């Protein structure tokens, strides 16, 4: 009977360690730092983003359609075509107001205000 109890205790301990290891793997990684613009439902969200100079802004396409981020004044490089879950980033060094749009869907517009 002792052997059966010992085997049960060992099995429970093993199951607990496996469960803890699985929980550790399921923990999401830390989010990528920096201001973010989500592209969703054919819109940039937030539509206007205020950031301090030196900020790296990250656009992420959450739509099922591709998008291309284009500076209206040519003040930063165009993104490549962004498929679902693709990201593009640019570091804004100089203060100012930067408007942009999607070249595929020009009704999509946004603004980055760098302070």
mmCIF file of N, CA and C in Angstrom, residues 2-115:
data_model
loop_
_atom_site.group_PDB
_atom_site.id
_atom_site.type_symbol
_atom_site.label_atom_id
_atom_site.label_comp_id
_atom_site.label_asym_id
_atom_site.label_seq_id
_atom_site.Cartn_x
_atom_site.Cartn_y
_atom_site.Cartn_z
ATOM 1 N N UNK A 2 1.992 1.191 0.739
ATOM 2 C CA UNK A 2 2.895 2.354 0.734
ATOM 3 C C UNK A 2 3.422 2.652 -0.656
ATOM 4 N N UNK A 3 3.732 1.614 -1.408
ATOM 5 C CA UNK A 3 4.261 1.821 -2.764
ATOM 6 C C UNK A 3 3.218 2.514 -3.636
ATOM 7 N N UNK A 4 1.954 2.124 -3.480
ATOM 8 C CA UNK A 4 0.888 2.753 -4.249
ATOM 9 C C UNK A 4 0.730 4.215 -3.890
ATOM 10 N N UNK A 5 0.831 4.539 -2.594
ATOM 11 C CA UNK A 5 0.718 5.937 -2.172
ATOM 12 C C UNK A 5 1.907 6.748 -2.662
ATOM 13 N N UNK A 6 3.102 6.133 -2.627
ATOM 14 C CA UNK A 6 4.296 6.829 -3.092
ATOM 15 C C UNK A 6 4.211 7.084 -4.592
ATOM 16 N N UNK A 7 3.737 6.084 -5.340
ATOM 17 C CA UNK A 7 3.590 6.250 -6.789
ATOM 18 C C UNK A 7 2.573 7.346 -7.099
ATOM 19 N N UNK A 8 1.472 7.386 -6.356
ATOM 20 C CA UNK A 8 0.468 8.429 -6.561
ATOM 21 C C UNK A 8 1.036 9.806 -6.265
ATOM 22 N N UNK A 9 1.816 9.916 -5.184
ATOM 23 C CA UNK A 9 2.424 11.201 -4.821
ATOM 24 C C UNK A 9 3.401 11.652 -5.894
ATOM 25 N N UNK A 10 4.203 10.707 -6.398
ATOM 26 C CA UNK A 10 5.150 11.055 -7.469
ATOM 27 C C UNK A 10 4.407 11.481 -8.734
ATOM 28 N N UNK A 11 3.333 10.792 -9.058
ATOM 29 C CA UNK A 11 2.556 11.150 -10.248
ATOM 30 C C UNK A 11 1.949 12.543 -10.102
ATOM 31 N N UNK A 12 1.428 12.851 -8.913
ATOM 32 C CA UNK A 12 0.862 14.184 -8.680
ATOM 33 C C UNK A 12 1.937 15.258 -8.773
ATOM 34 N N UNK A 13 3.110 14.995 -8.208
ATOM 35 C CA UNK A 13 4.204 15.962 -8.282
ATOM 36 C C UNK A 13 4.626 16.188 -9.720
ATOM 37 N N UNK A 14 4.709 15.107 -10.503
ATOM 38 C CA UNK A 14 5.094 15.237 -11.910
ATOM 39 C C UNK A 14 4.049 16.042 -12.682
ATOM 40 N N UNK A 15 2.756 15.755 -12.439
ATOM 41 C CA UNK A 15 1.688 16.486 -13.120
ATOM 42 C C UNK A 15 1.722 17.968 -12.759
ATOM 43 N N UNK A 16 2.022 18.299 -11.512
ATOM 44 C CA UNK A 16 2.105 19.697 -11.090
ATOM 45 C C UNK A 16 3.259 20.393 -11.792
ATOM 46 N N UNK A 17 4.404 19.706 -11.931
ATOM 47 C CA UNK A 17 5.554 20.346 -12.585
ATOM 48 C C UNK A 17 5.283 20.565 -14.063
ATOM 49 N N UNK A 18 4.606 19.592 -14.714
ATOM 50 C CA UNK A 18 4.246 19.757 -16.131
ATOM 51 C C UNK A 18 3.271 20.909 -16.276
ATOM 52 N N UNK A 19 2.294 21.007 -15.396
ATOM 53 C CA UNK A 19 1.311 22.089 -15.441
ATOM 54 C C UNK A 19 1.987 23.450 -15.264
ATOM 55 N N UNK A 20 2.929 23.546 -14.333
ATOM 56 C CA UNK A 20 3.662 24.801 -14.118
ATOM 57 C C UNK A 20 4.491 25.163 -15.336
ATOM 58 N N UNK A 21 5.131 24.174 -15.960
ATOM 59 C CA UNK A 21 5.942 24.444 -17.154
ATOM 60 C C UNK A 21 5.059 24.929 -18.292
ATOM 61 N N UNK A 22 3.875 24.329 -18.451
ATOM 62 C CA UNK A 22 2.958 24.763 -19.512
ATOM 63 C C UNK A 22 2.451 26.170 -19.241
ATOM 64 N N UNK A 23 2.177 26.491 -17.994
ATOM 65 C CA UNK A 23 1.706 27.837 -17.654
ATOM 66 C C UNK A 23 2.793 28.858 -17.943
ATOM 67 N N UNK A 24 4.047 28.509 -17.684
ATOM 68 C CA UNK A 24 5.152 29.437 -17.948
ATOM 69 C C UNK A 24 5.264 29.703 -19.442
ATOM 70 N N UNK A 25 5.056 28.678 -20.269
ATOM 71 C CA UNK A 25 5.133 28.858 -21.718
ATOM 72 C C UNK A 25 3.966 29.690 -22.227
ATOM 73 N N UNK A 26 2.816 29.612 -21.574
ATOM 74 C CA UNK A 26 1.626 30.323 -22.031
ATOM 75 C C UNK A 26 1.643 31.798 -21.660
ATOM 76 N N UNK A 27 2.550 32.195 -20.786
ATOM 77 C CA UNK A 27 2.620 33.587 -20.377
ATOM 78 C C UNK A 27 3.037 34.440 -21.577
ATOM 79 N N UNK A 28 2.272 35.457 -21.923
ATOM 80 C CA UNK A 28 2.642 36.271 -23.090
ATOM 81 C C UNK A 28 3.932 37.020 -22.830
ATOM 82 N N UNK A 29 4.680 37.220 -23.920
ATOM 83 C CA UNK A 29 5.925 37.970 -23.796
ATOM 84 C C UNK A 29 5.606 39.442 -23.585
ATOM 85 N N UNK A 30 6.588 40.174 -23.107
ATOM 86 C CA UNK A 30 6.409 41.607 -22.855
ATOM 87 C C UNK A 30 6.084 42.310 -24.168
ATOM 88 N N UNK A 31 5.176 43.280 -24.135
ATOM 89 C CA UNK A 31 4.851 44.006 -25.362
ATOM 90 C C UNK A 31 6.049 44.812 -25.856
ATOM 91 N N UNK A 32 6.084 45.003 -27.167
ATOM 92 C CA UNK A 32 7.152 45.795 -27.759
ATOM 93 C C UNK A 32 6.968 47.244 -27.318
ATOM 94 N N UNK A 33 8.017 47.863 -26.747
ATOM 95 C CA UNK A 33 7.858 49.239 -26.288
ATOM 96 C C UNK A 33 7.685 50.208 -27.461
ATOM 97 N N UNK A 34 7.084 51.329 -27.162
ATOM 98 C CA UNK A 34 6.922 52.364 -28.172
ATOM 99 C C UNK A 34 5.469 52.609 -28.504
ATOM 100 N N UNK A 35 5.188 53.805 -28.965
ATOM 101 C CA UNK A 35 3.819 54.149 -29.366
ATOM 102 C C UNK A 35 3.398 53.296 -30.562
ATOM 103 N N UNK A 36 2.130 52.911 -30.584
ATOM 104 C CA UNK A 36 1.629 52.034 -31.631
ATOM 105 C C UNK A 36 0.408 52.636 -32.324
ATOM 106 N N UNK A 37 0.312 52.361 -33.606
ATOM 107 C CA UNK A 37 -0.881 52.685 -34.385
ATOM 108 C C UNK A 37 -1.367 51.363 -34.954
ATOM 109 N N UNK A 38 -2.607 51.020 -34.654
ATOM 110 C CA UNK A 38 -3.195 49.818 -35.218
ATOM 111 C C UNK A 38 -3.984 50.185 -36.464
ATOM 112 N N UNK A 39 -3.842 49.363 -37.479
ATOM 113 C CA UNK A 39 -4.621 49.530 -38.704
ATOM 114 C C UNK A 39 -5.721 48.479 -38.622
ATOM 115 N N UNK A 40 -6.964 48.966 -38.457
ATOM 116 C CA UNK A 40 -8.067 48.050 -38.236
ATOM 117 C C UNK A 40 -9.354 48.648 -38.774
ATOM 118 N N UNK A 41 -10.147 47.827 -39.437
ATOM 119 C CA UNK A 41 -11.414 48.280 -40.028
ATOM 120 C C UNK A 41 -11.198 49.468 -40.963
ATOM 121 N N UNK A 42 -10.136 49.402 -41.750
ATOM 122 C CA UNK A 42 -9.790 50.438 -42.727
ATOM 123 C C UNK A 42 -9.635 51.814 -42.072
ATOM 124 N N UNK A 43 -8.975 51.834 -40.913
ATOM 125 C CA UNK A 43 -8.710 53.085 -40.200
ATOM 126 C C UNK A 43 -7.418 52.951 -39.400
ATOM 127 N N UNK A 44 -6.752 54.091 -39.183
ATOM 128 C CA UNK A 44 -5.594 54.151 -38.296
ATOM 129 C C UNK A 44 -6.104 54.501 -36.901
ATOM 130 N N UNK A 45 -5.708 53.703 -35.917
ATOM 131 C CA UNK A 45 -6.163 53.943 -34.544
ATOM 132 C C UNK A 45 -4.971 53.988 -33.601
ATOM 133 N N UNK A 46 -4.749 55.089 -32.905
ATOM 134 C CA UNK A 46 -5.574 56.292 -32.937
ATOM 135 C C UNK A 46 -5.346 57.070 -34.229
ATOM 136 N N UNK A 47 -6.311 57.885 -34.559
ATOM 137 C CA UNK A 47 -6.198 58.690 -35.779
ATOM 138 C C UNK A 47 -5.116 59.750 -35.623
ATOM 139 N N UNK A 48 -4.989 60.306 -34.411
ATOM 140 C CA UNK A 48 -3.927 61.266 -34.093
ATOM 141 C C UNK A 48 -3.157 60.727 -32.899
ATOM 142 N N UNK A 49 -1.838 60.670 -33.037
ATOM 143 C CA UNK A 49 -0.975 60.161 -31.979
ATOM 144 C C UNK A 49 0.050 61.229 -31.625
ATOM 145 N N UNK A 50 0.121 61.593 -30.352
ATOM 146 C CA UNK A 50 1.103 62.574 -29.883
ATOM 147 C C UNK A 50 2.242 61.827 -29.209
ATOM 148 N N UNK A 51 3.497 62.151 -29.626
ATOM 149 C CA UNK A 51 4.674 61.473 -29.086
ATOM 150 C C UNK A 51 5.786 62.483 -28.843
ATOM 151 N N UNK A 52 6.705 62.191 -27.919
ATOM 152 C CA UNK A 52 7.875 63.052 -27.765
ATOM 153 C C UNK A 52 8.871 62.792 -28.896
ATOM 154 N N UNK A 53 9.685 63.788 -29.202
ATOM 155 C CA UNK A 53 10.731 63.630 -30.215
ATOM 156 C C UNK A 53 11.618 62.453 -29.835
ATOM 157 N N UNK A 54 12.022 61.697 -30.838
ATOM 158 C CA UNK A 54 12.853 60.523 -30.615
ATOM 159 C C UNK A 54 12.061 59.240 -30.470
ATOM 160 N N UNK A 55 10.723 59.328 -30.588
ATOM 161 C CA UNK A 55 9.872 58.145 -30.433
ATOM 162 C C UNK A 55 9.854 57.311 -31.704
ATOM 163 N N UNK A 56 9.897 56.013 -31.502
ATOM 164 C CA UNK A 56 9.740 55.060 -32.596
ATOM 165 C C UNK A 56 8.271 54.648 -32.620
ATOM 166 N N UNK A 57 7.566 55.019 -33.679
ATOM 167 C CA UNK A 57 6.146 54.684 -33.826
ATOM 168 C C UNK A 57 6.047 53.398 -34.648
ATOM 169 N N UNK A 58 5.187 52.499 -34.198
ATOM 170 C CA UNK A 58 5.011 51.211 -34.865
ATOM 171 C C UNK A 58 3.572 51.099 -35.355
ATOM 172 N N UNK A 59 3.409 50.882 -36.661
ATOM 173 C CA UNK A 59 2.101 50.621 -37.262
ATOM 174 C C UNK A 59 1.973 49.109 -37.438
ATOM 175 N N UNK A 60 0.828 48.558 -37.078
ATOM 176 C CA UNK A 60 0.579 47.130 -37.269
ATOM 177 C C UNK A 60 -0.754 46.948 -37.972
ATOM 178 N N UNK A 61 -0.732 46.191 -39.063
ATOM 179 C CA UNK A 61 -1.948 45.948 -39.843
ATOM 180 C C UNK A 61 -2.717 44.773 -39.241
ATOM 181 N N UNK A 62 -3.897 45.045 -38.722
ATOM 182 C CA UNK A 62 -4.770 44.006 -38.179
ATOM 183 C C UNK A 62 -5.917 43.666 -39.125
ATOM 184 N N UNK A 63 -5.948 44.323 -40.290
ATOM 185 C CA UNK A 63 -6.970 44.040 -41.299
ATOM 186 C C UNK A 63 -6.574 42.804 -42.112
ATOM 187 N N UNK A 64 -7.555 42.263 -42.816
ATOM 188 C CA UNK A 64 -7.305 41.141 -43.727
ATOM 189 C C UNK A 64 -6.832 41.637 -45.099
ATOM 190 N N UNK A 65 -6.851 42.944 -45.294
ATOM 191 C CA UNK A 65 -6.426 43.552 -46.554
ATOM 192 C C UNK A 65 -5.062 44.220 -46.365
ATOM 193 N N UNK A 66 -4.247 44.301 -47.417
ATOM 194 C CA UNK A 66 -2.952 44.982 -47.292
ATOM 195 C C UNK A 66 -3.121 46.498 -47.207
ATOM 196 N N UNK A 67 -2.133 47.148 -46.602
ATOM 197 C CA UNK A 67 -2.107 48.607 -46.501
ATOM 198 C C UNK A 67 -0.667 49.077 -46.673
ATOM 199 N N UNK A 68 -0.510 50.336 -47.111
ATOM 200 C CA UNK A 68 0.816 50.961 -47.242
ATOM 201 C C UNK A 68 0.744 52.326 -46.576
ATOM 202 N N UNK A 69 1.601 52.550 -45.573
ATOM 203 C CA UNK A 69 1.654 53.831 -44.857
ATOM 204 C C UNK A 69 2.550 54.774 -45.665
ATOM 205 N N UNK A 70 1.979 55.942 -46.034
ATOM 206 C CA UNK A 70 2.698 56.913 -46.867
ATOM 207 C C UNK A 70 2.630 58.286 -46.210
ATOM 208 N N UNK A 71 3.781 58.945 -46.054
ATOM 209 C CA UNK A 71 3.828 60.312 -45.529
ATOM 210 C C UNK A 71 3.254 61.265 -46.568
ATOM 211 N N UNK A 72 2.265 62.073 -46.159
ATOM 212 C CA UNK A 72 1.653 63.029 -47.088
ATOM 213 C C UNK A 72 2.651 64.068 -47.573
ATOM 214 N N UNK A 73 3.641 64.408 -46.762
ATOM 215 C CA UNK A 73 4.627 65.406 -47.161
ATOM 216 C C UNK A 73 5.976 64.820 -47.525
ATOM 217 N N UNK A 74 6.054 63.512 -47.625
ATOM 218 C CA UNK A 74 7.325 62.869 -47.941
ATOM 219 C C UNK A 74 8.345 63.000 -46.810
ATOM 220 N N UNK A 75 7.862 63.156 -45.574
ATOM 221 C CA UNK A 75 8.758 63.386 -44.433
ATOM 222 C C UNK A 75 9.320 62.114 -43.809
ATOM 223 N N UNK A 76 8.790 60.980 -44.201
ATOM 224 C CA UNK A 76 9.362 59.706 -43.764
ATOM 225 C C UNK A 76 9.118 58.679 -44.863
ATOM 226 N N UNK A 77 9.932 57.622 -44.903
ATOM 227 C CA UNK A 77 9.803 56.642 -45.987
ATOM 228 C C UNK A 77 8.465 55.898 -45.939
ATOM 229 N N UNK A 78 7.988 55.513 -47.119
ATOM 230 C CA UNK A 78 6.775 54.702 -47.206
ATOM 231 C C UNK A 78 7.040 53.331 -46.600
ATOM 232 N N UNK A 79 6.006 52.753 -46.023
ATOM 233 C CA UNK A 79 6.133 51.374 -45.568
ATOM 234 C C UNK A 79 6.095 50.460 -46.786
ATOM 235 N N UNK A 80 6.574 49.239 -46.626
ATOM 236 C CA UNK A 80 6.285 48.260 -47.681
ATOM 237 C C UNK A 80 4.806 47.892 -47.571
ATOM 238 N N UNK A 81 4.306 47.089 -48.468
ATOM 239 C CA UNK A 81 2.939 46.583 -48.340
ATOM 240 C C UNK A 81 2.839 45.769 -47.064
ATOM 241 N N UNK A 82 1.880 46.112 -46.218
ATOM 242 C CA UNK A 82 1.711 45.430 -44.940
ATOM 243 C C UNK A 82 0.553 44.448 -45.029
ATOM 244 N N UNK A 83 0.864 43.168 -44.966
ATOM 245 C CA UNK A 83 -0.183 42.155 -44.913
ATOM 246 C C UNK A 83 -0.655 42.024 -43.472
ATOM 247 N N UNK A 84 -1.623 41.170 -43.232
ATOM 248 C CA UNK A 84 -2.169 40.972 -41.893
ATOM 249 C C UNK A 84 -1.057 40.648 -40.894
ATOM 250 N N UNK A 85 -1.047 41.387 -39.790
ATOM 251 C CA UNK A 85 -0.090 41.259 -38.680
ATOM 252 C C UNK A 85 1.319 41.759 -38.999
ATOM 253 N N UNK A 86 1.549 42.317 -40.189
ATOM 254 C CA UNK A 86 2.852 42.926 -40.490
ATOM 255 C C UNK A 86 2.943 44.274 -39.792
ATOM 256 N N UNK A 87 4.176 44.682 -39.475
ATOM 257 C CA UNK A 87 4.410 45.971 -38.823
ATOM 258 C C UNK A 87 5.446 46.772 -39.584
ATOM 259 N N UNK A 88 5.381 48.065 -39.385
ATOM 260 C CA UNK A 88 6.333 49.024 -39.951
ATOM 261 C C UNK A 88 6.611 50.045 -38.866
ATOM 262 N N UNK A 89 7.853 50.518 -38.783
ATOM 263 C CA UNK A 89 8.163 51.528 -37.765
ATOM 264 C C UNK A 89 9.038 52.625 -38.346
ATOM 265 N N UNK A 90 8.941 53.783 -37.700
ATOM 266 C CA UNK A 90 9.776 54.926 -38.043
ATOM 267 C C UNK A 90 10.008 55.725 -36.769
ATOM 268 N N UNK A 91 11.239 56.204 -36.609
ATOM 269 C CA UNK A 91 11.593 57.022 -35.447
ATOM 270 C C UNK A 91 11.505 58.491 -35.835
ATOM 271 N N UNK A 92 10.649 59.236 -35.130
ATOM 272 C CA UNK A 92 10.438 60.655 -35.388
ATOM 273 C C UNK A 92 11.382 61.466 -34.510
ATOM 274 N N UNK A 93 12.362 62.110 -35.141
ATOM 275 C CA UNK A 93 13.388 62.849 -34.407
ATOM 276 C C UNK A 93 13.015 64.317 -34.226
ATOM 277 N N UNK A 94 12.461 64.918 -35.287
ATOM 278 C CA UNK A 94 12.162 66.350 -35.257
ATOM 279 C C UNK A 94 10.721 66.623 -34.856
ATOM 280 N N UNK A 95 10.484 67.620 -33.982
ATOM 281 C CA UNK A 95 9.112 68.016 -33.653
ATOM 282 C C UNK A 95 8.372 68.500 -34.900
ATOM 283 N N UNK A 96 7.087 68.264 -34.922
ATOM 284 C CA UNK A 96 6.259 68.695 -36.047
ATOM 285 C C UNK A 96 5.019 67.846 -36.150
ATOM 286 N N UNK A 97 4.218 68.150 -37.154
ATOM 287 C CA UNK A 97 2.994 67.398 -37.420
ATOM 288 C C UNK A 97 3.183 66.642 -38.721
ATOM 289 N N UNK A 98 3.017 65.342 -38.656
ATOM 290 C CA UNK A 98 3.249 64.464 -39.799
ATOM 291 C C UNK A 98 1.932 63.775 -40.155
ATOM 292 N N UNK A 99 1.392 64.110 -41.323
ATOM 293 C CA UNK A 99 0.167 63.451 -41.775
ATOM 294 C C UNK A 99 0.554 62.306 -42.705
ATOM 295 N N UNK A 100 -0.275 61.286 -42.695
ATOM 296 C CA UNK A 100 0.000 60.123 -43.539
ATOM 297 C C UNK A 100 -1.323 59.507 -43.975
ATOM 298 N N UNK A 101 -1.240 58.600 -44.946
ATOM 299 C CA UNK A 101 -2.424 57.937 -45.472
ATOM 300 C C UNK A 101 -2.030 56.567 -45.992
ATOM 301 N N UNK A 102 -3.009 55.766 -46.358
ATOM 302 C CA UNK A 102 -2.766 54.481 -47.005
ATOM 303 C C UNK A 102 -2.857 54.705 -48.506
ATOM 304 N N UNK A 103 -1.809 54.367 -49.240
ATOM 305 C CA UNK A 103 -1.834 54.615 -50.687
ATOM 306 C C UNK A 103 -2.804 53.696 -51.426
ATOM 307 N N UNK A 104 -3.184 52.593 -50.813
ATOM 308 C CA UNK A 104 -4.147 51.689 -51.441
ATOM 309 C C UNK A 104 -5.577 52.160 -51.152
ATOM 310 N N UNK A 105 -5.766 52.722 -49.952
ATOM 311 C CA UNK A 105 -7.092 53.189 -49.514
ATOM 312 C C UNK A 105 -6.930 54.634 -49.024
ATOM 313 N N UNK A 106 -6.880 55.615 -49.934
ATOM 314 C CA UNK A 106 -6.553 56.993 -49.563
ATOM 315 C C UNK A 106 -7.515 57.666 -48.593
ATOM 316 N N UNK A 107 -8.690 57.058 -48.349
ATOM 317 C CA UNK A 107 -9.601 57.635 -47.358
ATOM 318 C C UNK A 107 -9.089 57.384 -45.948
ATOM 319 N N UNK A 108 -8.114 56.499 -45.819
ATOM 320 C CA UNK A 108 -7.507 56.211 -44.505
ATOM 321 C C UNK A 108 -6.408 57.233 -44.257
ATOM 322 N N UNK A 109 -6.589 58.087 -43.254
ATOM 323 C CA UNK A 109 -5.609 59.117 -42.939
ATOM 324 C C UNK A 109 -5.305 59.121 -41.445
ATOM 325 N N UNK A 110 -4.118 59.584 -41.114
ATOM 326 C CA UNK A 110 -3.717 59.690 -39.717
ATOM 327 C C UNK A 110 -2.701 60.794 -39.535
ATOM 328 N N UNK A 111 -2.417 61.114 -38.282
ATOM 329 C CA UNK A 111 -1.471 62.197 -37.961
ATOM 330 C C UNK A 111 -0.611 61.781 -36.780
ATOM 331 N N UNK A 112 0.682 62.066 -36.897
ATOM 332 C CA UNK A 112 1.602 61.912 -35.774
ATOM 333 C C UNK A 112 2.040 63.320 -35.399
ATOM 334 N N UNK A 113 1.847 63.710 -34.139
ATOM 335 C CA UNK A 113 2.300 65.018 -33.646
ATOM 336 C C UNK A 113 3.495 64.759 -32.743
ATOM 337 N N UNK A 114 4.651 65.270 -33.180
ATOM 338 C CA UNK A 114 5.892 65.078 -32.432
ATOM 339 C C UNK A 114 6.200 66.346 -31.679
ATOM 340 N N UNK A 115 6.314 66.231 -30.352
ATOM 341 C CA UNK A 115 6.540 67.408 -29.495
ATOM 342 C C UNK A 115 7.996 67.514 -29.099
#
